[in-house]
Amino acid sequence: MIQAPIAQAFARGLAHHRAGRLAEAESVYRRILEAAPGHPDALHLLGVIAHHAGRDDAALELVDGALQVNPAHPGYRQQRGRVLAALGRLDEAAASFRAALASSPDYVEAHAGLGNVLKLQGRLAESIDCYRRALALRPDFAEAHANLGNALYVLGHADAALASYARALQWVDTPDIRSAFAQCLRGATFDGAEASRANAPDIRILALRALDEPWARPADLAAACIRLVRCDPVIGECVARASRAWPERLLGAELFGSGGFAAVAGDALLRTLLESAQACDLAMERFLTMARHAMLDAAGAGGDAENEGGEQPRGVRGDGGDPGVQREGASTGGDATAFRCAIARQCHLNDYVFATTDVEMEKVARLRDTLATIIGQGGEVPAPMLASVGSYFPLAAVPGIEMLLARSWPAPVAALLAQQVAEPLDERRLRASLARLTAIEDTISQRVRQQYEEHPYPRWIKLPPADPEPGIGAHLRRLFPRAALHPIDDRRDLDILVAGCGTGQESIETARQFPQARVLAVDLSLASLAYAERKARELGLRNLEHAQADILGLGAIGRSFDVVAATGVLHHLADPLAGWRTLRSLLRPGGFMRIGLYSDKAREVVVAARRFIAARGYAPTPDQIRRCRQDLMAAGGGTGAGGGTGARFAGLALLRDFYGTCECRDLLFHAQEHRYTLSQLRAMLASLDLRFLGFLLAPGVARAYARRHPDDPAMSDLDAWSDFEAEFPHAFAGMYVFWVRSVA
């Protein structure tokens, strides 16, 4: 090294550095310093490597050494700002970035770095100006686009933030930016000044990817994607037309208008939404209800709809062709079949919650009989017939339907048969393999089990990829950075219990999030567990065990756990505190619990609806649930009309669980339900020797609370939260979900 020219050695170090071989680069830089002590570039780049490794105190010392040699160098000043920001010394960091800009006004990274510091200081408008200066100099700076999106989102400008994330993804497609886009998508309105920008083709393509891949739970993105779909002027008018006419049914040209069916059937975002999550929007539901009826009429292939006895909905066509104004296939090609199958998959996913008429039920019953006859005779089954029957009844109930699984089908039809035939058959087989850990003897537990045997909850299709956590400590520090968590054991071989796992979303997400943990997930319902087990096997999970058990009997299984999760379960027990006490007895010293309990304040509209249901005597059957939903909306101003004693029921249309039969049964017809106030929660925690850590909150709720209660940076003061909930009764979206830790 002493004999070699310093410049050549430095070039070798840079080559290693740029290739990501940081250990080799560090070795070269240190040898340069042996030959040339105080070499500023070597000191600076060693500081960059130390910062990358999280050794920020050492990084600051190295960069300061470089600045002693060359105090005006903007690159050194910029790096010093980054290190100081990582150390939390934000004022000094801002000064260092400004010093870099004073000597180099077009220094893009310094503008972006200053924006990051200002954002951390809460000076969001100034940070946005910095990001925009950086982007004016370098439009392809993906990190600045993403950070601009972050700042805009915090300010509540979701549509503008979404456009920034979309631009970032044009240049760098990373999981973090995809996740940010998906989170922002949930709050986007697609109206006002940002509508045309947010509804650009790239936004629609990214929203489709977010649903399909997916980047978040599709159910969390459904409402936003419906808003985006309705931004299409042709589809939007179809939906508005159906909503205005309801409860009168429009079919054919009256529903779709000129060219409307081609636009609807050809919209890939709409089809992906219908295949991925329940369409949780009342106007869209009414349009889809009419579209389903129109396609049933077209699938009849006998031309008898107009001559059928009884009262006919106006606009019915009986020619067996396109349910719009043209014959199917003329302009829509495979889109028509794909849309028919998407409607059928949506109806299966929402457990056939759409309203029906006597006319269409008579028609589909005949069509189902025809389908069974064709299958029995080994004939060719028309795809429209298969999709129309599957839009009203589960195809698995059609005699001999499993014979169709061996045939070759277009991809949309194959996916429909997989959902409605192959998967239910798999679940029936899996039921026999599930372990039974406890007896189910409690009367309320037996009633609750029966409900979920009939209606497994919730129905879901896919989950986003997990970001594995290094341990429970890292996970909780990310969720609650201000909480007092020490001491905490960050070992990875945890034992985790998910009590009341339902159809497996929570248990599967937990097993993927902690891949080295051993996860036991229990539920009362074998139907729900079979659904969960099928999904776990599809994903190849090996660290997850599903078993049938009653929470009240878990104390006898002889196991203990580091983490116990019971979200949305305890309030369905006869004595929730007794059940919680049983789970607490399974928790190891210093262990953690994730709990979800209904908020009394947030469920006022649900309580009112349950009184309405009790007074009118609706039964928890599919037909009665469908009728009840329509009656609630008619009484509750669900069309937006308002007025009347039932106007309060309009709020039900804002709840996701209103849009599926099994979900609506869970929401409004549950066999057992308790609700709580925050003062009751505080008392229960004290009786169980559990320390509250914090709520899981929507970002907007957390921001609003922080503004009103800056004296509670940990966000753990239940009295302050009680005041906040009184001001914002829907802050918790119906349920308190929170983490606690055992005191002893």
mmCIF file of C-alpha atoms in Angstrom, residues 270-612:
data_model
loop_
_atom_site.group_PDB
_atom_site.id
_atom_site.type_symbol
_atom_site.label_atom_id
_atom_site.label_comp_id
_atom_site.label_asym_id
_atom_site.label_seq_id
_atom_site.Cartn_x
_atom_site.Cartn_y
_atom_site.Cartn_z
ATOM 1 C CA LEU A 270 -63.182 -4.033 -11.236
ATOM 2 C CA ARG A 271 -62.803 -7.720 -12.058
ATOM 3 C CA THR A 272 -59.787 -8.089 -9.774
ATOM 4 C CA LEU A 273 -61.676 -6.354 -6.981
ATOM 5 C CA LEU A 274 -64.632 -8.715 -7.357
ATOM 6 C CA GLU A 275 -62.308 -11.707 -7.228
ATOM 7 C CA SER A 276 -60.281 -10.456 -4.253
ATOM 8 C CA ALA A 277 -62.563 -8.797 -1.692
ATOM 9 C CA GLN A 278 -66.178 -7.988 -0.935
ATOM 10 C CA ALA A 279 -67.542 -4.952 -2.757
ATOM 11 C CA CYS A 280 -68.250 -2.866 0.335
ATOM 12 C CA ASP A 281 -70.207 -0.011 -1.241
ATOM 13 C CA LEU A 282 -74.004 0.179 -1.331
ATOM 14 C CA ALA A 283 -74.309 1.779 -4.772
ATOM 15 C CA MET A 284 -71.854 -0.714 -6.278
ATOM 16 C CA GLU A 285 -73.727 -3.594 -4.621
ATOM 17 C CA ARG A 286 -76.978 -2.463 -6.223
ATOM 18 C CA PHE A 287 -75.351 -2.214 -9.631
ATOM 19 C CA LEU A 288 -73.792 -5.671 -9.281
ATOM 20 C CA THR A 289 -77.135 -7.078 -8.145
ATOM 21 C CA MET A 290 -78.720 -5.841 -11.354
ATOM 22 C CA ALA A 291 -75.767 -6.935 -13.496
ATOM 23 C CA ARG A 292 -76.020 -10.444 -12.049
ATOM 24 C CA HIS A 293 -79.721 -10.544 -12.935
ATOM 25 C CA ALA A 294 -79.003 -9.285 -16.451
ATOM 26 C CA MET A 295 -76.416 -12.005 -17.006
ATOM 27 C CA LEU A 296 -78.775 -14.653 -15.661
ATOM 28 C CA ASP A 297 -81.360 -13.543 -18.206
ATOM 29 C CA ALA A 298 -78.789 -13.670 -21.007
ATOM 30 C CA ALA A 299 -77.579 -17.122 -19.901
ATOM 31 C CA GLY A 300 -81.089 -18.591 -20.184
ATOM 32 C CA ALA A 301 -80.510 -19.232 -23.883
ATOM 33 C CA GLY A 302 -84.188 -19.987 -24.418
ATOM 34 C CA GLY A 303 -85.625 -16.577 -25.181
ATOM 35 C CA ASP A 304 -88.382 -17.123 -22.635
ATOM 36 C CA ALA A 305 -87.771 -14.342 -20.152
ATOM 37 C CA GLU A 306 -90.153 -11.886 -21.778
ATOM 38 C CA ASN A 307 -92.903 -14.518 -21.924
ATOM 39 C CA GLU A 308 -92.440 -15.823 -18.389
ATOM 40 C CA GLY A 309 -95.506 -15.544 -16.223
ATOM 41 C CA GLY A 310 -95.715 -13.148 -13.344
ATOM 42 C CA GLU A 311 -94.499 -9.620 -12.919
ATOM 43 C CA GLN A 312 -91.408 -8.849 -14.955
ATOM 44 C CA PRO A 313 -88.730 -6.310 -14.133
ATOM 45 C CA ARG A 314 -88.579 -3.832 -16.967
ATOM 46 C CA GLY A 315 -85.665 -4.088 -19.371
ATOM 47 C CA VAL A 316 -85.441 -7.909 -19.280
ATOM 48 C CA ARG A 317 -83.954 -9.534 -22.368
ATOM 49 C CA GLY A 318 -84.436 -13.203 -23.102
ATOM 50 C CA ASP A 319 -82.312 -13.713 -26.195
ATOM 51 C CA GLY A 320 -79.472 -15.427 -24.332
ATOM 52 C CA GLY A 321 -76.978 -12.850 -25.528
ATOM 53 C CA ASP A 322 -75.080 -9.973 -24.003
ATOM 54 C CA PRO A 323 -76.856 -8.486 -20.972
ATOM 55 C CA GLY A 324 -76.108 -5.084 -22.423
ATOM 56 C CA VAL A 325 -77.142 -3.670 -25.763
ATOM 57 C CA GLN A 326 -74.966 -5.954 -27.897
ATOM 58 C CA ARG A 327 -74.639 -9.693 -28.188
ATOM 59 C CA GLU A 328 -71.961 -11.103 -25.961
ATOM 60 C CA GLY A 329 -68.631 -11.686 -27.651
ATOM 61 C CA ALA A 330 -69.065 -9.141 -30.430
ATOM 62 C CA SER A 331 -66.968 -6.447 -28.807
ATOM 63 C CA THR A 332 -65.990 -7.770 -25.404
ATOM 64 C CA GLY A 333 -64.424 -11.113 -26.354
ATOM 65 C CA GLY A 334 -63.173 -12.974 -23.297
ATOM 66 C CA ASP A 335 -63.957 -10.021 -21.045
ATOM 67 C CA ALA A 336 -67.627 -11.038 -20.850
ATOM 68 C CA THR A 337 -66.776 -14.534 -19.581
ATOM 69 C CA ALA A 338 -64.196 -13.111 -17.186
ATOM 70 C CA PHE A 339 -66.720 -10.616 -15.814
ATOM 71 C CA ARG A 340 -69.418 -13.266 -15.407
ATOM 72 C CA CYS A 341 -66.967 -15.428 -13.454
ATOM 73 C CA ALA A 342 -65.835 -12.443 -11.381
ATOM 74 C CA ILE A 343 -69.466 -11.768 -10.392
ATOM 75 C CA ALA A 344 -69.873 -15.425 -9.406
ATOM 76 C CA ARG A 345 -66.674 -15.348 -7.352
ATOM 77 C CA GLN A 346 -67.806 -12.135 -5.657
ATOM 78 C CA CYS A 347 -71.136 -13.713 -4.759
ATOM 79 C CA HIS A 348 -69.409 -16.764 -3.289
ATOM 80 C CA LEU A 349 -67.039 -14.480 -1.364
ATOM 81 C CA ASN A 350 -69.912 -12.458 0.097
ATOM 82 C CA ASP A 351 -71.884 -15.659 0.758
ATOM 83 C CA TYR A 352 -74.665 -14.662 -1.658
ATOM 84 C CA VAL A 353 -75.678 -11.536 0.214
ATOM 85 C CA PHE A 354 -77.162 -9.697 -2.807
ATOM 86 C CA ALA A 355 -80.937 -9.247 -2.825
ATOM 87 C CA THR A 356 -82.996 -11.466 -5.111
ATOM 88 C CA THR A 357 -86.452 -11.428 -6.703
ATOM 89 C CA ASP A 358 -88.851 -14.333 -7.025
ATOM 90 C CA VAL A 359 -88.557 -14.138 -10.817
ATOM 91 C CA GLU A 360 -84.796 -14.565 -10.898
ATOM 92 C CA MET A 361 -84.795 -17.307 -8.238
ATOM 93 C CA GLU A 362 -87.289 -19.321 -10.293
ATOM 94 C CA LYS A 363 -85.141 -18.772 -13.382
ATOM 95 C CA VAL A 364 -81.865 -19.752 -11.716
ATOM 96 C CA ALA A 365 -83.457 -22.838 -10.143
ATOM 97 C CA ARG A 366 -84.400 -24.032 -13.618
ATOM 98 C CA LEU A 367 -80.939 -23.186 -14.895
ATOM 99 C CA ARG A 368 -79.345 -25.156 -12.044
ATOM 100 C CA ASP A 369 -81.492 -28.176 -12.911
ATOM 101 C CA THR A 370 -80.472 -27.862 -16.558
ATOM 102 C CA LEU A 371 -76.814 -27.682 -15.525
ATOM 103 C CA ALA A 372 -77.136 -30.831 -13.424
ATOM 104 C CA THR A 373 -78.797 -32.642 -16.353
ATOM 105 C CA ILE A 374 -76.056 -31.629 -18.780
ATOM 106 C CA ILE A 375 -73.358 -32.760 -16.344
ATOM 107 C CA GLY A 376 -75.136 -36.067 -15.763
ATOM 108 C CA GLN A 377 -75.295 -36.673 -19.510
ATOM 109 C CA GLY A 378 -71.618 -35.767 -19.975
ATOM 110 C CA GLY A 379 -72.487 -32.843 -22.226
ATOM 111 C CA GLU A 380 -70.701 -29.563 -22.853
ATOM 112 C CA VAL A 381 -71.445 -26.981 -20.183
ATOM 113 C CA PRO A 382 -71.741 -23.351 -21.402
ATOM 114 C CA ALA A 383 -69.549 -21.033 -19.340
ATOM 115 C CA PRO A 384 -72.340 -18.415 -18.954
ATOM 116 C CA MET A 385 -74.608 -21.081 -17.442
ATOM 117 C CA LEU A 386 -71.918 -22.177 -14.992
ATOM 118 C CA ALA A 387 -71.164 -18.597 -13.949
ATOM 119 C CA SER A 388 -74.835 -17.630 -13.560
ATOM 120 C CA VAL A 389 -75.642 -20.620 -11.370
ATOM 121 C CA GLY A 390 -72.498 -19.929 -9.297
ATOM 122 C CA SER A 391 -73.697 -16.350 -8.818
ATOM 123 C CA TYR A 392 -76.760 -17.530 -6.860
ATOM 124 C CA PHE A 393 -75.807 -20.914 -5.362
ATOM 125 C CA PRO A 394 -72.507 -22.587 -4.467
ATOM 126 C CA LEU A 395 -71.553 -24.772 -7.419
ATOM 127 C CA ALA A 396 -70.402 -27.480 -5.001
ATOM 128 C CA ALA A 397 -74.099 -28.229 -4.338
ATOM 129 C CA VAL A 398 -74.764 -29.160 -7.985
ATOM 130 C CA PRO A 399 -74.782 -32.994 -8.373
ATOM 131 C CA GLY A 400 -71.717 -34.305 -10.203
ATOM 132 C CA ILE A 401 -70.081 -30.883 -10.433
ATOM 133 C CA GLU A 402 -66.695 -32.268 -9.383
ATOM 134 C CA MET A 403 -66.524 -34.044 -12.763
ATOM 135 C CA LEU A 404 -65.933 -30.640 -14.361
ATOM 136 C CA LEU A 405 -62.633 -30.200 -12.506
ATOM 137 C CA ALA A 406 -60.945 -32.644 -14.893
ATOM 138 C CA ARG A 407 -61.969 -30.674 -17.984
ATOM 139 C CA SER A 408 -59.983 -27.917 -19.667
ATOM 140 C CA TRP A 409 -61.439 -24.434 -19.119
ATOM 141 C CA PRO A 410 -60.531 -20.819 -19.808
ATOM 142 C CA ALA A 411 -58.630 -19.362 -16.849
ATOM 143 C CA PRO A 412 -61.599 -17.395 -15.373
ATOM 144 C CA VAL A 413 -63.821 -20.505 -15.414
ATOM 145 C CA ALA A 414 -61.059 -22.683 -13.957
ATOM 146 C CA ALA A 415 -60.602 -20.175 -11.129
ATOM 147 C CA LEU A 416 -64.349 -20.179 -10.455
ATOM 148 C CA LEU A 417 -64.442 -23.977 -10.252
ATOM 149 C CA ALA A 418 -61.407 -23.983 -7.981
ATOM 150 C CA GLN A 419 -63.087 -21.525 -5.605
ATOM 151 C CA GLN A 420 -66.546 -23.072 -5.523
ATOM 152 C CA VAL A 421 -65.790 -26.787 -6.005
ATOM 153 C CA ALA A 422 -62.178 -27.834 -5.416
ATOM 154 C CA GLU A 423 -61.519 -25.720 -2.327
ATOM 155 C CA PRO A 424 -64.698 -26.757 -0.446
ATOM 156 C CA LEU A 425 -63.819 -30.405 -1.189
ATOM 157 C CA ASP A 426 -60.340 -29.839 0.259
ATOM 158 C CA GLU A 427 -61.829 -28.294 3.393
ATOM 159 C CA ARG A 428 -64.130 -31.256 3.939
ATOM 160 C CA ARG A 429 -61.136 -33.584 3.814
ATOM 161 C CA LEU A 430 -59.106 -31.389 6.161
ATOM 162 C CA ARG A 431 -61.759 -31.349 8.887
ATOM 163 C CA ALA A 432 -60.942 -34.940 9.797
ATOM 164 C CA SER A 433 -57.242 -34.150 10.274
ATOM 165 C CA LEU A 434 -57.708 -31.322 12.779
ATOM 166 C CA ALA A 435 -56.786 -31.941 16.409
ATOM 167 C CA ARG A 436 -59.398 -31.495 19.167
ATOM 168 C CA LEU A 437 -57.656 -30.066 22.236
ATOM 169 C CA THR A 438 -60.631 -29.485 24.551
ATOM 170 C CA ALA A 439 -64.267 -30.399 24.878
ATOM 171 C CA ILE A 440 -66.839 -27.712 24.048
ATOM 172 C CA GLU A 441 -69.345 -27.939 26.875
ATOM 173 C CA ASP A 442 -70.313 -24.350 27.682
ATOM 174 C CA THR A 443 -73.788 -23.523 26.334
ATOM 175 C CA ILE A 444 -72.776 -20.162 24.874
ATOM 176 C CA SER A 445 -69.652 -21.690 23.324
ATOM 177 C CA GLN A 446 -71.821 -24.323 21.656
ATOM 178 C CA ARG A 447 -74.134 -21.666 20.212
ATOM 179 C CA VAL A 448 -71.199 -19.610 18.952
ATOM 180 C CA ARG A 449 -69.594 -22.700 17.447
ATOM 181 C CA GLN A 450 -72.794 -23.495 15.550
ATOM 182 C CA GLN A 451 -72.924 -19.978 14.124
ATOM 183 C CA TYR A 452 -69.413 -20.273 12.706
ATOM 184 C CA GLU A 453 -69.960 -23.813 11.452
ATOM 185 C CA GLU A 454 -72.797 -22.413 9.345
ATOM 186 C CA HIS A 455 -71.005 -19.177 8.450
ATOM 187 C CA PRO A 456 -67.189 -19.316 8.798
ATOM 188 C CA TYR A 457 -65.898 -15.805 9.428
ATOM 189 C CA PRO A 458 -64.458 -14.001 7.597
ATOM 190 C CA ARG A 459 -64.175 -15.142 3.991
ATOM 191 C CA TRP A 460 -60.909 -13.977 2.455
ATOM 192 C CA ILE A 461 -58.761 -14.783 -0.575
ATOM 193 C CA LYS A 462 -55.149 -13.698 -0.074
ATOM 194 C CA LEU A 463 -52.773 -11.854 2.213
ATOM 195 C CA PRO A 464 -49.796 -9.577 1.556
ATOM 196 C CA PRO A 465 -46.299 -11.015 1.995
ATOM 197 C CA ALA A 466 -45.043 -10.774 5.534
ATOM 198 C CA ASP A 467 -42.047 -8.748 6.650
ATOM 199 C CA PRO A 468 -40.397 -11.195 9.087
ATOM 200 C CA GLU A 469 -39.617 -9.680 12.475
ATOM 201 C CA PRO A 470 -36.336 -10.440 14.288
ATOM 202 C CA GLY A 471 -38.270 -10.901 17.525
ATOM 203 C CA ILE A 472 -41.237 -9.706 19.539
ATOM 204 C CA GLY A 473 -39.194 -6.859 21.008
ATOM 205 C CA ALA A 474 -38.346 -5.394 17.617
ATOM 206 C CA HIS A 475 -41.979 -5.742 16.570
ATOM 207 C CA LEU A 476 -43.299 -3.915 19.610
ATOM 208 C CA ARG A 477 -40.633 -1.217 19.503
ATOM 209 C CA ARG A 478 -41.737 -0.481 15.945
ATOM 210 C CA LEU A 479 -45.390 -0.313 16.994
ATOM 211 C CA PHE A 480 -44.828 1.621 20.228
ATOM 212 C CA PRO A 481 -41.495 3.498 20.041
ATOM 213 C CA ARG A 482 -42.263 5.525 23.188
ATOM 214 C CA ALA A 483 -43.462 2.614 25.333
ATOM 215 C CA ALA A 484 -41.375 1.317 28.244
ATOM 216 C CA LEU A 485 -40.530 -2.176 26.982
ATOM 217 C CA HIS A 486 -37.283 -3.046 28.748
ATOM 218 C CA PRO A 487 -36.213 -5.619 29.690
ATOM 219 C CA ILE A 488 -37.350 -7.721 26.772
ATOM 220 C CA ASP A 489 -36.119 -11.041 25.443
ATOM 221 C CA ASP A 490 -35.644 -10.816 21.682
ATOM 222 C CA ARG A 491 -35.227 -14.520 21.064
ATOM 223 C CA ARG A 492 -36.964 -15.798 17.967
ATOM 224 C CA ASP A 493 -38.143 -19.264 19.047
ATOM 225 C CA LEU A 494 -41.328 -17.947 20.594
ATOM 226 C CA ASP A 495 -44.418 -19.891 21.575
ATOM 227 C CA ILE A 496 -47.475 -17.982 20.349
ATOM 228 C CA LEU A 497 -51.159 -18.741 20.924
ATOM 229 C CA VAL A 498 -53.840 -17.300 18.645
ATOM 230 C CA ALA A 499 -57.093 -17.872 20.542
ATOM 231 C CA GLY A 500 -60.122 -17.687 18.271
ATOM 232 C CA CYS A 501 -58.356 -17.700 14.909
ATOM 233 C CA GLY A 502 -61.490 -17.966 12.736
ATOM 234 C CA THR A 503 -60.602 -18.594 9.099
ATOM 235 C CA GLY A 504 -56.916 -17.953 9.685
ATOM 236 C CA GLN A 505 -55.989 -14.444 8.623
ATOM 237 C CA GLU A 506 -54.458 -13.582 11.997
ATOM 238 C CA SER A 507 -52.835 -16.966 12.627
ATOM 239 C CA ILE A 508 -51.259 -17.107 9.156
ATOM 240 C CA GLU A 509 -50.018 -13.518 9.324
ATOM 241 C CA THR A 510 -48.518 -14.232 12.745
ATOM 242 C CA ALA A 511 -46.775 -17.408 11.582
ATOM 243 C CA ARG A 512 -45.303 -15.604 8.569
ATOM 244 C CA GLN A 513 -44.290 -12.578 10.633
ATOM 245 C CA PHE A 514 -42.445 -14.770 13.164
ATOM 246 C CA PRO A 515 -41.171 -17.671 11.025
ATOM 247 C CA GLN A 516 -39.078 -19.190 13.811
ATOM 248 C CA ALA A 517 -41.927 -19.166 16.317
ATOM 249 C CA ARG A 518 -44.227 -22.072 17.136
ATOM 250 C CA VAL A 519 -47.806 -20.887 16.599
ATOM 251 C CA LEU A 520 -50.855 -22.693 17.971
ATOM 252 C CA ALA A 521 -54.150 -21.347 16.610
ATOM 253 C CA VAL A 522 -57.451 -22.555 18.061
ATOM 254 C CA ASP A 523 -61.107 -21.961 17.306
ATOM 255 C CA LEU A 524 -64.501 -23.429 18.153
ATOM 256 C CA SER A 525 -65.520 -24.022 14.528
ATOM 257 C CA LEU A 526 -64.155 -26.876 12.434
ATOM 258 C CA ALA A 527 -65.461 -25.190 9.287
ATOM 259 C CA SER A 528 -63.431 -22.063 10.056
ATOM 260 C CA LEU A 529 -60.365 -24.107 11.006
ATOM 261 C CA ALA A 530 -60.532 -26.153 7.802
ATOM 262 C CA TYR A 531 -60.582 -22.911 5.790
ATOM 263 C CA ALA A 532 -57.572 -21.673 7.785
ATOM 264 C CA GLU A 533 -55.680 -24.938 7.408
ATOM 265 C CA ARG A 534 -56.246 -25.020 3.653
ATOM 266 C CA LYS A 535 -54.839 -21.519 3.360
ATOM 267 C CA ALA A 536 -51.846 -22.382 5.584
ATOM 268 C CA ARG A 537 -51.027 -25.412 3.438
ATOM 269 C CA GLU A 538 -51.328 -23.375 0.249
ATOM 270 C CA LEU A 539 -48.623 -21.084 1.671
ATOM 271 C CA GLY A 540 -46.446 -23.975 2.814
ATOM 272 C CA LEU A 541 -46.363 -22.919 6.471
ATOM 273 C CA ARG A 542 -44.631 -25.364 8.806
ATOM 274 C CA ASN A 543 -44.668 -23.445 12.085
ATOM 275 C CA LEU A 544 -48.456 -23.224 12.475
ATOM 276 C CA GLU A 545 -50.820 -25.734 14.076
ATOM 277 C CA HIS A 546 -54.603 -25.336 13.895
ATOM 278 C CA ALA A 547 -56.778 -27.136 16.439
ATOM 279 C CA GLN A 548 -60.319 -27.063 17.798
ATOM 280 C CA ALA A 549 -60.636 -25.820 21.375
ATOM 281 C CA ASP A 550 -62.729 -23.702 23.711
ATOM 282 C CA ILE A 551 -60.816 -20.845 25.345
ATOM 283 C CA LEU A 552 -62.464 -21.771 28.633
ATOM 284 C CA GLY A 553 -60.746 -25.172 28.551
ATOM 285 C CA LEU A 554 -57.269 -24.116 27.467
ATOM 286 C CA GLY A 555 -55.962 -24.077 31.021
ATOM 287 C CA ALA A 556 -55.870 -27.886 30.932
ATOM 288 C CA ILE A 557 -53.667 -28.326 27.838
ATOM 289 C CA GLY A 558 -50.423 -27.998 29.826
ATOM 290 C CA ARG A 559 -48.745 -25.355 27.670
ATOM 291 C CA SER A 560 -47.565 -21.784 28.199
ATOM 292 C CA PHE A 561 -46.825 -18.998 25.745
ATOM 293 C CA ASP A 562 -44.690 -15.902 25.215
ATOM 294 C CA VAL A 563 -47.443 -14.179 23.243
ATOM 295 C CA VAL A 564 -51.215 -14.688 23.344
ATOM 296 C CA ALA A 565 -53.472 -13.071 20.737
ATOM 297 C CA ALA A 566 -57.261 -12.917 21.120
ATOM 298 C CA THR A 567 -58.691 -10.308 18.746
ATOM 299 C CA GLY A 568 -62.462 -10.017 18.540
ATOM 300 C CA VAL A 569 -63.073 -13.204 20.547
ATOM 301 C CA LEU A 570 -63.406 -12.574 24.271
ATOM 302 C CA HIS A 571 -66.502 -10.396 23.901
ATOM 303 C CA HIS A 572 -68.359 -13.422 22.485
ATOM 304 C CA LEU A 573 -67.900 -15.479 25.662
ATOM 305 C CA ALA A 574 -70.531 -15.771 28.363
ATOM 306 C CA ASP A 575 -67.993 -14.296 30.810
ATOM 307 C CA PRO A 576 -65.248 -12.467 28.875
ATOM 308 C CA LEU A 577 -63.187 -11.681 31.978
ATOM 309 C CA ALA A 578 -63.126 -15.364 32.943
ATOM 310 C CA GLY A 579 -61.925 -16.264 29.463
ATOM 311 C CA TRP A 580 -59.290 -13.538 29.578
ATOM 312 C CA ARG A 581 -58.165 -14.802 32.975
ATOM 313 C CA THR A 582 -57.719 -18.281 31.490
ATOM 314 C CA LEU A 583 -55.567 -16.888 28.693
ATOM 315 C CA ARG A 584 -53.610 -14.804 31.203
ATOM 316 C CA SER A 585 -52.788 -17.988 33.136
ATOM 317 C CA LEU A 586 -51.111 -19.377 29.994
ATOM 318 C CA LEU A 587 -48.834 -16.337 29.623
ATOM 319 C CA ARG A 588 -45.214 -16.653 30.682
ATOM 320 C CA PRO A 589 -43.706 -13.988 32.993
ATOM 321 C CA GLY A 590 -43.001 -10.846 31.005
ATOM 322 C CA GLY A 591 -45.155 -12.116 28.126
ATOM 323 C CA PHE A 592 -47.371 -10.074 25.843
ATOM 324 C CA MET A 593 -51.010 -10.164 24.770
ATOM 325 C CA ARG A 594 -52.751 -8.662 21.738
ATOM 326 C CA ILE A 595 -56.440 -8.212 22.563
ATOM 327 C CA GLY A 596 -59.456 -6.905 20.679
ATOM 328 C CA LEU A 597 -62.695 -5.888 22.450
ATOM 329 C CA TYR A 598 -65.793 -4.146 21.139
ATOM 330 C CA SER A 599 -66.117 -0.454 21.938
ATOM 331 C CA ASP A 600 -69.497 0.420 23.404
ATOM 332 C CA LYS A 601 -69.293 3.942 22.009
ATOM 333 C CA ALA A 602 -68.287 2.936 18.494
ATOM 334 C CA ARG A 603 -70.993 0.277 18.117
ATOM 335 C CA GLU A 604 -74.018 2.435 18.867
ATOM 336 C CA VAL A 605 -75.383 1.973 15.337
ATOM 337 C CA VAL A 606 -74.920 -1.792 15.668
ATOM 338 C CA VAL A 607 -76.793 -1.841 18.976
ATOM 339 C CA ALA A 608 -79.646 0.128 17.410
ATOM 340 C CA ALA A 609 -79.774 -2.304 14.499
ATOM 341 C CA ARG A 610 -79.830 -5.286 16.850
ATOM 342 C CA ARG A 611 -82.864 -3.770 18.595
ATOM 343 C CA PHE A 612 -84.536 -3.328 15.197
#
